[in-house]
Coordinates of C-alpha atoms and ligand atoms in Angstrom, one line a residue:
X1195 CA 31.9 -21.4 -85.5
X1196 CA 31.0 -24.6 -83.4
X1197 CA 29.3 -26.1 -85.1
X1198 CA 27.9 -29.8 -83.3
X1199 CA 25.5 -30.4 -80.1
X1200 CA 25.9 -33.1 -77.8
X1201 CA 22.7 -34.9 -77.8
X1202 CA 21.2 -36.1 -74.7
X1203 CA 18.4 -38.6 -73.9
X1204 CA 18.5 -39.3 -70.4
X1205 CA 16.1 -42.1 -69.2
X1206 CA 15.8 -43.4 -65.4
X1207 CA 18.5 -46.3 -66.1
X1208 CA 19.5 -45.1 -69.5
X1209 CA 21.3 -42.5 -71.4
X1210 CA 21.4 -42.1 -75.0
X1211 CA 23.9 -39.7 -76.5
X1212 CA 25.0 -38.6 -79.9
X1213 CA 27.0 -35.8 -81.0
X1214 CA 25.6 -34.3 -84.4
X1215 CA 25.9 -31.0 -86.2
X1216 CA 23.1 -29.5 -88.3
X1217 CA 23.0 -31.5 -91.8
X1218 CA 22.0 -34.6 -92.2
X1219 CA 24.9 -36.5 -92.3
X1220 CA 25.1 -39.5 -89.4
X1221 CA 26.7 -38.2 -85.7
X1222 CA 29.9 -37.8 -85.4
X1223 CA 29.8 -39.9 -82.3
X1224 CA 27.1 -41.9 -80.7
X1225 CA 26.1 -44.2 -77.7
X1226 CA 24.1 -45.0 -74.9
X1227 CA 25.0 -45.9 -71.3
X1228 CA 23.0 -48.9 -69.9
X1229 CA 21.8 -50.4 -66.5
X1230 CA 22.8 -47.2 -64.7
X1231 CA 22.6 -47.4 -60.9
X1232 CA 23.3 -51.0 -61.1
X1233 CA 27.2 -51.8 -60.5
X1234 CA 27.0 -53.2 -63.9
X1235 CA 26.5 -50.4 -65.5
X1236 CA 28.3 -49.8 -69.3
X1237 CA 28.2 -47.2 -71.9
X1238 CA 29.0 -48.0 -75.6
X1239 CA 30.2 -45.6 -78.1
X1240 CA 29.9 -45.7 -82.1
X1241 CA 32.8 -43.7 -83.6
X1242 CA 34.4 -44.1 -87.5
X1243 CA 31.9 -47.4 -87.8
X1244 CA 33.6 -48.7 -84.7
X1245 CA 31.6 -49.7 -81.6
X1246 CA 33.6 -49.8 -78.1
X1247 CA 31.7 -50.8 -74.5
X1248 CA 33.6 -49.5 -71.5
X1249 CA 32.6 -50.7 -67.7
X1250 CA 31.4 -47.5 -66.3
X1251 CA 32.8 -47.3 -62.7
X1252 CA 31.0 -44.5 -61.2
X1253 CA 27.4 -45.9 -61.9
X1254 CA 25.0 -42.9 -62.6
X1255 CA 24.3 -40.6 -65.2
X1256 CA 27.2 -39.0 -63.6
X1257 CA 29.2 -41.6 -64.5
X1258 CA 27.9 -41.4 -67.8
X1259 CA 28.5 -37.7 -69.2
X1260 CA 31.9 -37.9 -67.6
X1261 CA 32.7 -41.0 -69.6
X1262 CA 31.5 -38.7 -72.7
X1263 CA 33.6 -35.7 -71.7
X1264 CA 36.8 -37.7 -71.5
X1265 CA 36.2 -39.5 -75.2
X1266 CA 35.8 -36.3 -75.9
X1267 CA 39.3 -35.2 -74.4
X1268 CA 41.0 -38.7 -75.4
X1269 CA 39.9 -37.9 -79.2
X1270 CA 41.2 -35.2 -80.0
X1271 CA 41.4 -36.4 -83.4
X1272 CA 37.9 -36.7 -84.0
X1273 CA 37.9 -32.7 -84.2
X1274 CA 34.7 -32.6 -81.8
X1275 CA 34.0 -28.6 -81.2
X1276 CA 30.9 -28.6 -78.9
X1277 CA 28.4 -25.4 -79.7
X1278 CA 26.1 -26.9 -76.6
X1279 CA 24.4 -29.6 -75.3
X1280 CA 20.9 -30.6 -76.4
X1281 CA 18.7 -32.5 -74.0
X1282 CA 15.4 -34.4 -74.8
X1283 CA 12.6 -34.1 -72.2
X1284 CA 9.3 -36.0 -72.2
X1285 CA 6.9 -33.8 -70.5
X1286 CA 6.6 -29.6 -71.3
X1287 CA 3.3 -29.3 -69.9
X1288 CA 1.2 -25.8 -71.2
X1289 CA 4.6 -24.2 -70.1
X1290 CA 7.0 -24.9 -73.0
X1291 CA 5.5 -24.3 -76.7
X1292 CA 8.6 -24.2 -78.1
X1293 CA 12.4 -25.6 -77.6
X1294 CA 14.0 -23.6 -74.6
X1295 CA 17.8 -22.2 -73.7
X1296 CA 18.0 -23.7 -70.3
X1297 CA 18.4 -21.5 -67.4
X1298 CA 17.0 -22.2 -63.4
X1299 CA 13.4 -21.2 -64.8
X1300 CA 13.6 -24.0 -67.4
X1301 CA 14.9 -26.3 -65.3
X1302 CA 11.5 -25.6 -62.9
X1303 CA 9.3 -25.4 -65.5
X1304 CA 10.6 -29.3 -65.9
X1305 CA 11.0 -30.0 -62.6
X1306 CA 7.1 -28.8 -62.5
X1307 CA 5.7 -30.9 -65.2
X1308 CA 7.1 -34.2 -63.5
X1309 CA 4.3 -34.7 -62.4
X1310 CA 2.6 -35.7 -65.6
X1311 CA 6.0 -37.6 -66.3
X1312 CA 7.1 -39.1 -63.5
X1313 CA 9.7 -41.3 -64.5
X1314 CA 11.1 -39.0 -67.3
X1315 CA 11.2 -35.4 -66.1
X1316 CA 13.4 -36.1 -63.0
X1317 CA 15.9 -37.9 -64.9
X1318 CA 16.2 -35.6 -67.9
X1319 CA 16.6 -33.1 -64.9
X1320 CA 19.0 -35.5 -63.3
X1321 CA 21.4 -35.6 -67.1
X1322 CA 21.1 -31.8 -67.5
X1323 CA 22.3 -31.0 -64.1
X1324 CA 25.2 -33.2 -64.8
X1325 CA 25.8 -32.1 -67.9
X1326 CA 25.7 -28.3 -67.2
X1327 CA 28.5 -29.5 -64.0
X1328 CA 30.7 -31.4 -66.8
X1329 CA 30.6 -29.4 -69.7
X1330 CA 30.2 -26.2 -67.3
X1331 CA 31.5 -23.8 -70.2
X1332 CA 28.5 -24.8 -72.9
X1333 CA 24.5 -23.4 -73.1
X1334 CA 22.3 -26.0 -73.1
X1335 CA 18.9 -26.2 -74.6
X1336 CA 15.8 -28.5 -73.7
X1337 CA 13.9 -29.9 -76.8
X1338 CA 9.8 -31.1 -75.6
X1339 CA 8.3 -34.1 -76.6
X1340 CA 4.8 -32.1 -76.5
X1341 CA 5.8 -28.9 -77.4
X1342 CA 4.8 -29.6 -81.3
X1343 CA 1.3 -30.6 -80.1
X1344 CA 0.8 -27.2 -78.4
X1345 CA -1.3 -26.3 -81.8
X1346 CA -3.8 -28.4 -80.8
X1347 CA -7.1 -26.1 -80.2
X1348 CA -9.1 -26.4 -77.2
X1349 CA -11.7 -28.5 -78.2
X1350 CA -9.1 -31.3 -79.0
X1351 CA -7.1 -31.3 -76.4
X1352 CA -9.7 -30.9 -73.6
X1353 CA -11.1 -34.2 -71.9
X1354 CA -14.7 -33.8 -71.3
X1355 CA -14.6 -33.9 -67.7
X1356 CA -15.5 -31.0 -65.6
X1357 CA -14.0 -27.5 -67.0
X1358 CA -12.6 -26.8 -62.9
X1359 CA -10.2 -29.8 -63.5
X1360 CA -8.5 -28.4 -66.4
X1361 CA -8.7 -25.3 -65.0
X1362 CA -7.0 -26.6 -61.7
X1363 CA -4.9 -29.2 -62.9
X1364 CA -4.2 -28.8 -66.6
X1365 CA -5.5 -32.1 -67.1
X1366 CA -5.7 -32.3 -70.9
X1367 CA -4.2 -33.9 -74.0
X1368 CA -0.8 -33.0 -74.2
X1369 CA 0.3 -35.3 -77.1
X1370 CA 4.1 -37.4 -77.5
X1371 CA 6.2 -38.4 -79.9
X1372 CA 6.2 -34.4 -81.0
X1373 CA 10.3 -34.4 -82.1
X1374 CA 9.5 -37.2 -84.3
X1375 CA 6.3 -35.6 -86.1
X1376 CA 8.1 -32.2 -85.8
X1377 CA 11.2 -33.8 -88.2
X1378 CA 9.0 -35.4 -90.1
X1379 CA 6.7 -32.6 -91.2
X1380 CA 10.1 -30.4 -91.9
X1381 CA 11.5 -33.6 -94.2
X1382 CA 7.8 -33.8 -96.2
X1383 CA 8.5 -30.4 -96.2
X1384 CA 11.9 -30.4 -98.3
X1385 CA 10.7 -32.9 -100.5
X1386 CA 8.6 -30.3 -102.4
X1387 CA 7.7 -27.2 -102.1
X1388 CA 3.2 -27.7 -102.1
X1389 CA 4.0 -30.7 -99.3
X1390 CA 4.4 -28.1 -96.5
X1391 CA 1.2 -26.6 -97.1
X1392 CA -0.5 -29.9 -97.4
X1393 CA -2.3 -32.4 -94.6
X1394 CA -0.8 -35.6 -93.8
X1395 CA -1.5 -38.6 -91.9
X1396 CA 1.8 -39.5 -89.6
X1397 CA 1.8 -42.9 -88.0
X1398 CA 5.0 -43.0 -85.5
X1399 CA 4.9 -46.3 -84.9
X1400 CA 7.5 -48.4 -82.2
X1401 CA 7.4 -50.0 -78.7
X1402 CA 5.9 -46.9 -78.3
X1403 CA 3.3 -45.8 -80.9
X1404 CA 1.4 -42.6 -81.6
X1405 CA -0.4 -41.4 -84.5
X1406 CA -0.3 -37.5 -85.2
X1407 CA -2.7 -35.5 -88.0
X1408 CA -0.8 -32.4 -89.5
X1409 CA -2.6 -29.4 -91.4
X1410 CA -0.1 -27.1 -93.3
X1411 CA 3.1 -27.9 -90.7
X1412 CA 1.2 -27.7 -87.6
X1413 CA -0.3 -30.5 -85.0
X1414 CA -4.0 -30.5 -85.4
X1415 CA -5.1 -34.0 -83.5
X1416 CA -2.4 -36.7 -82.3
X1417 CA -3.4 -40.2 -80.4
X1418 CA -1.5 -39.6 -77.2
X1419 CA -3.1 -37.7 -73.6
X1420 CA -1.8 -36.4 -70.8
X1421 CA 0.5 -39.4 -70.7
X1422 CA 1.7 -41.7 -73.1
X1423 CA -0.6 -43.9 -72.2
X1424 CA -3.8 -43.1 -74.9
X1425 CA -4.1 -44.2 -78.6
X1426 CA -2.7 -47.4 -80.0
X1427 CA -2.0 -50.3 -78.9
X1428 CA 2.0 -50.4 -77.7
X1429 CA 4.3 -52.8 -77.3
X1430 CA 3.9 -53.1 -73.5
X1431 CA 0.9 -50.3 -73.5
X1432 CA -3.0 -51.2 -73.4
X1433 CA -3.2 -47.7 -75.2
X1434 CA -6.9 -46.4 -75.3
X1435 CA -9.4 -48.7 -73.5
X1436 CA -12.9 -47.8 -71.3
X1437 CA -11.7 -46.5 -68.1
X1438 CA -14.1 -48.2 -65.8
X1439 CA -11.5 -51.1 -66.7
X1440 CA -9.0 -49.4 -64.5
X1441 CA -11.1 -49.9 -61.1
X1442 CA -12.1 -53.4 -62.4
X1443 CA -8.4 -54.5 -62.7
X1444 CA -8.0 -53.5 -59.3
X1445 CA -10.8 -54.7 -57.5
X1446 CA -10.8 -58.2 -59.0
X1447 CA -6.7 -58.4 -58.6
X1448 CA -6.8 -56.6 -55.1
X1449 CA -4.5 -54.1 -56.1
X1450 CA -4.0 -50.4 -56.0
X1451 CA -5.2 -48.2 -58.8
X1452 CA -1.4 -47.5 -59.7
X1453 CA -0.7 -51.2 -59.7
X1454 CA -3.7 -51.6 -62.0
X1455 CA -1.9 -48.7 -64.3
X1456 CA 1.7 -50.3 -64.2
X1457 CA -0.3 -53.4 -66.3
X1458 CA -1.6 -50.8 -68.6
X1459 CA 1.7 -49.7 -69.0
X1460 CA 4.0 -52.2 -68.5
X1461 CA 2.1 -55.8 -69.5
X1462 CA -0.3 -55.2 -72.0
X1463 CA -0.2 -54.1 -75.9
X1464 CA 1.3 -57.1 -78.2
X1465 CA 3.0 -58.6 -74.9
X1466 CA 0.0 -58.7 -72.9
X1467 CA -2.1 -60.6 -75.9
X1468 CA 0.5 -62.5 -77.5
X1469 CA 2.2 -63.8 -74.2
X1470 CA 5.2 -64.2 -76.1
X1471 CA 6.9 -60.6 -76.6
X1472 CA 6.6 -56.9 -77.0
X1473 CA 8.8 -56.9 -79.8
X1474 CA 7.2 -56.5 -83.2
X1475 CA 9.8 -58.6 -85.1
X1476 CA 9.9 -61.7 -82.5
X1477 CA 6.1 -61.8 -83.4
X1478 CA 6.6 -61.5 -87.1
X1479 CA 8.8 -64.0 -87.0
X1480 CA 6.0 -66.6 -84.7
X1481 CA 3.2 -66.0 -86.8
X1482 CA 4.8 -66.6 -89.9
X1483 CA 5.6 -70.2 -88.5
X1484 CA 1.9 -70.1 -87.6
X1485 CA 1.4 -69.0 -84.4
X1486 CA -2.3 -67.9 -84.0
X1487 CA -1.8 -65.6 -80.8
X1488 CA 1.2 -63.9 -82.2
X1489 CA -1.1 -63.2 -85.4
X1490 CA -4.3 -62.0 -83.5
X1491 CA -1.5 -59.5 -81.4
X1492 CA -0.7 -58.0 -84.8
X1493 CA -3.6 -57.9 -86.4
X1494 CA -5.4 -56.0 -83.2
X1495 CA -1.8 -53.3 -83.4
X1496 CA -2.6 -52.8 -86.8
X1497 CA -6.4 -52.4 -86.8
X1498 CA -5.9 -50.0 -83.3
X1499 CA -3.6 -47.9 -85.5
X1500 CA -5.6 -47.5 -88.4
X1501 CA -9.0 -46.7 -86.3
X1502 CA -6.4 -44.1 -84.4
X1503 CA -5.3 -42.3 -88.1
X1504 CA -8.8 -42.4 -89.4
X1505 CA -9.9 -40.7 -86.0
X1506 CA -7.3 -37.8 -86.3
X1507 CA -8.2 -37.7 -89.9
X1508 CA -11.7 -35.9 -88.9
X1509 CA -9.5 -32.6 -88.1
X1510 CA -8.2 -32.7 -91.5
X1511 CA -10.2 -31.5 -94.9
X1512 CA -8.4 -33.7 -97.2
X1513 CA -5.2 -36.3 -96.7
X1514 CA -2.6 -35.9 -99.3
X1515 CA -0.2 -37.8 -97.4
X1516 CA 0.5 -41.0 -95.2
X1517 CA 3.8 -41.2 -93.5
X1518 CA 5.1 -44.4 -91.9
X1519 CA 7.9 -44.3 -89.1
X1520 CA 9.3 -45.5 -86.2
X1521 CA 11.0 -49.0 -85.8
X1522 CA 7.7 -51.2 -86.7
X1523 CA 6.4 -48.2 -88.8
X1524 CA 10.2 -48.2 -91.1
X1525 CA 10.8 -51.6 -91.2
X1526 CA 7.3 -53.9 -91.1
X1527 CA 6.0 -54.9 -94.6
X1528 CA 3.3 -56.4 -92.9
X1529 CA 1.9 -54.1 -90.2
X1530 CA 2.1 -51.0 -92.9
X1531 CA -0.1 -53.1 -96.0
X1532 CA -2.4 -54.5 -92.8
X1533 CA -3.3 -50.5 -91.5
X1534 CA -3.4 -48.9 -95.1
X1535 CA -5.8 -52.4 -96.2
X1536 CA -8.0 -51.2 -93.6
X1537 CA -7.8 -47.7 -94.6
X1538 CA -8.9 -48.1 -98.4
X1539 CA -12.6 -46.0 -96.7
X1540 CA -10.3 -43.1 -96.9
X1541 CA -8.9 -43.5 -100.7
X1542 CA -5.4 -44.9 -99.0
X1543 CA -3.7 -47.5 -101.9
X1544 CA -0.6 -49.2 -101.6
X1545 CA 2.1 -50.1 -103.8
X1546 CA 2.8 -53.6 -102.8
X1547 CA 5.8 -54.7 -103.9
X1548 CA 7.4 -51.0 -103.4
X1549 CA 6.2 -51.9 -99.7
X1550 CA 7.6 -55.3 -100.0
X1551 CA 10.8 -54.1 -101.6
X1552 CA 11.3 -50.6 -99.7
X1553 CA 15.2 -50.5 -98.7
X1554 CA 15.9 -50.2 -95.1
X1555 CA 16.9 -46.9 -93.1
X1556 CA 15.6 -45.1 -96.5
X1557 CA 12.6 -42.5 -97.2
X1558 CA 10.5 -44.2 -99.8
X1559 CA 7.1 -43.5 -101.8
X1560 CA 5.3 -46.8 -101.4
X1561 CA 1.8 -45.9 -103.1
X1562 CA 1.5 -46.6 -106.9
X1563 CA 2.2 -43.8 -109.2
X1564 CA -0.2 -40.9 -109.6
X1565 CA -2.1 -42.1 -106.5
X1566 CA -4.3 -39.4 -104.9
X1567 CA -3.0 -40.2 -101.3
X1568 CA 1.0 -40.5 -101.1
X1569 CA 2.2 -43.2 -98.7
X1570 CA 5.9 -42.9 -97.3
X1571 CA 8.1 -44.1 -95.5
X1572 CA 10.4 -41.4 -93.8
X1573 CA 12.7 -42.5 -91.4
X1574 CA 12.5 -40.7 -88.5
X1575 CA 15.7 -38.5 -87.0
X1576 CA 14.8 -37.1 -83.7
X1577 CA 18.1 -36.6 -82.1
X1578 CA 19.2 -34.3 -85.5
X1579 CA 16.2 -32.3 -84.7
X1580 CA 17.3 -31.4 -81.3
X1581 CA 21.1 -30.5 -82.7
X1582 CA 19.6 -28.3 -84.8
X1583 CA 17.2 -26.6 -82.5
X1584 CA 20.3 -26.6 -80.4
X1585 CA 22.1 -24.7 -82.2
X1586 CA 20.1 -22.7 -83.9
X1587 CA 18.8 -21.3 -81.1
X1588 CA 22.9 -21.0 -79.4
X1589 CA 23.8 -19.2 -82.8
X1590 CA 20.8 -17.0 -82.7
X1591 CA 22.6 -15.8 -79.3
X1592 CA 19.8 -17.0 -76.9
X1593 CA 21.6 -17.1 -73.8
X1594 CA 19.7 -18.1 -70.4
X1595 CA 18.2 -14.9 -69.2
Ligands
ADP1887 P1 11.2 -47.1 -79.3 O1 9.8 -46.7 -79.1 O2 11.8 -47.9 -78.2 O3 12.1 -46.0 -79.9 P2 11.7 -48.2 -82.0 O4 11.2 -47.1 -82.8 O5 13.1 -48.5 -81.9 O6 11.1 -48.2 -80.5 O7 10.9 -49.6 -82.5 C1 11.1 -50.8 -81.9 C2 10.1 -51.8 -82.6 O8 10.4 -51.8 -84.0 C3 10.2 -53.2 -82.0 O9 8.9 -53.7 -81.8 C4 10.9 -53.9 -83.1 O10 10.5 -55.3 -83.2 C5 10.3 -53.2 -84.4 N1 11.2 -53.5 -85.5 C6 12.4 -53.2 -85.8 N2 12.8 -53.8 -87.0 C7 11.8 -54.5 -87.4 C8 11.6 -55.3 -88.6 N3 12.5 -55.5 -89.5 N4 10.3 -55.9 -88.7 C9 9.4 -55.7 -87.8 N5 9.5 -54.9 -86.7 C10 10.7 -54.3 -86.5

């Protein structure tokens, strides 16, 4: 049996790519192609601990699947036997609860909730299209971002604003980051037995950042909205804010509402109040040679995050876990002891040297022995998720209808 997925993350300029079977051993083959539509557009691929970077010549996602299909052709060594492809996409609206073999309906059922994803939806669309023309012969399957957050109950994820837009619209909390939370909750799960029927607290936590409550499994309250916008503070993101702020950008910049929401998006979070950088480690680095602004950025992510998990928390009836991931969420010392400190209201204790000490890249228990709320670190694997929803749902002999 075939028995690997070719993983696909297709982003406007981007496309991320690994190929991965079902276990939890590394990909067999990863990448990503950069700068697409630009003529200097490159893909890199990651094979036997070996990075390559190629120039790609035809410059669009195009360019980059057929640079993948004819690795996969030159290497025949590598023993690649492809059971489908698996494509990440943003955006699943109310439509898509679950992972999907993709057939024309999928594809407009995607092509339908662009609108809430503007910049994502049309290119995963763009990268499945392609792949389905390249690798004509396999099924392909679409993995959502929001699907895992479709437990949510209605008075979560409804805004309150008037019940016709919802009803009109579907204006409502859809929730992110759902692969990530979906992994983790199956990982907690494996570690023993009692975990999957307990609650826990998951802080996903990169240039993006989203914090998710789960009951038994399941999504009961996560950070995000109807965009990716709401919750925490980001690397780039404002995150949650009063709205009125929106029109007051606008009016006192003399710009259009949608400029006023590209600073939101694009120039706020830790860039916006450090004026240095979005990145979480560049900051680290400035405040520990004393730089105030850095600091305040930092301490404002970390205090947003933990106001965000003790908010979810309210859906829960106890918290017998805390869960760290993501980039900043695996790897910072710092901003984890800073969001658990301020957490100590909810019985949350640290191990601090295990949090100090905690190996890179590894899951690790970082609360002190016998405490009553476990804190981890769980590395998050979303692209193994979508091989195995891949294929499990290729070998269960879903075929698009
Ligand atoms: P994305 O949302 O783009 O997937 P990642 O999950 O890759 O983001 O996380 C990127 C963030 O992780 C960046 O802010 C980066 O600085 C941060 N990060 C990575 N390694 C470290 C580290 N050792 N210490 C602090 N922050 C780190």
């Amino acid at each position: 049996m075939k028995q690997q997925a070719l993983v696909i993350n297709c982003g406007s300029s981007s496309l991320k790519f690994a190929i991965q079977d079902a276990s939890e051993s590394a990909p067999l083959l990863e990448g990503i192609a950069e700068r697409l539509g630009s003529e200097h557009s490159t893909i890199t691929f990651k094979y036997a601990g070996t990075k390559t970077e190629q120039r790609l010549y035809e410059h669009d996602h195009r360019g980059a699947v057929s640079a993948i299909k004819a690795w996969i052709d030159d290497h025949p060594e590598a023993g690649i036997q492809l059971a489908g492809g698996g494509h990440r996409v943003v955006h699943g609206g109310e439509t898509f609860h679950q992972s999907a073999v993709i057939d024309e309906d999928v594809l407009e059922g995607i092509e339908q909730c662009a609108i809430f994803a503007p910049l994502h939806n049309p290119a995963h669309v763009k990268g499945i299209k392609e792949a389905q023309a390249l690798f004509g012969e396999l099924p392909h399957v679409a993995v959502f971002d929001t699907s895992f957050h479709q437990t949510l109950t209605q008075d979560q994820y409804l805004y309150p604003i008037p019940m016709r837009l919802y009803r009109n619209h579907h204006f409502r909390k859809y929730g992110f980051h759902g692969t990530s939370y979906r992994y983790i909750a199956q990982k907690l799960a494996s570690l023993d037995a009692n975990y999957g029927t307990q609650n826990a607290l998951v802080a996903h936590l990169g240039n993006g950042a989203s914090v998710c409550a789960i009951k038994a499994g399941s999504s009961v309250d996560t950070s995000m909205g109807i965009t990716p916008l709401e919750g925490l503070m980001m690397g780039t993101r404002s995150g949650s804010l009063d709205p009125s702020l929106l029109a007051f950008i606008a009016d006192a910049e003399g710009i259009s509402m949608k400029q006023a929401l590209d600073i939101l998006n694009k120039e706020s979070g830790l860039k916006g109040i450090s004026e240095i950088s979005n990145d979480c480690r560049t900051l680290e680095t400035a405040q520990a040679t004393g730089d105030d602004r850095a600091d305040l950025a930092l301490t404002m992510f970390a205090s947003r995050a933990a106001k965000q998990l003790a908010s979810v928390a309210t859906n829960l009836d106890s918290i017998e876990h805390v869960i760290f991931t993501g980039g900043i969420g695996e790897n910072s010392p710092l901003i984890r002891s800073r969001i658990c400190k301020r957490l100590t209201m909810l019985g949350v204790e640290l191990d601090h040297n295990a949090n100090q000490t905690a190996p890179r890249g590894e899951l690790n228990a970082i609360s002190p022995t016998g405490a009553r709320i476990k804190v981890w670190i769980i590395p998050t694997n979303e692209e193994l998720l979508i091989a195995q929803d891949t294929l499990e749902l290729i070998n269960a002999g879903h075929k698009p209808s």
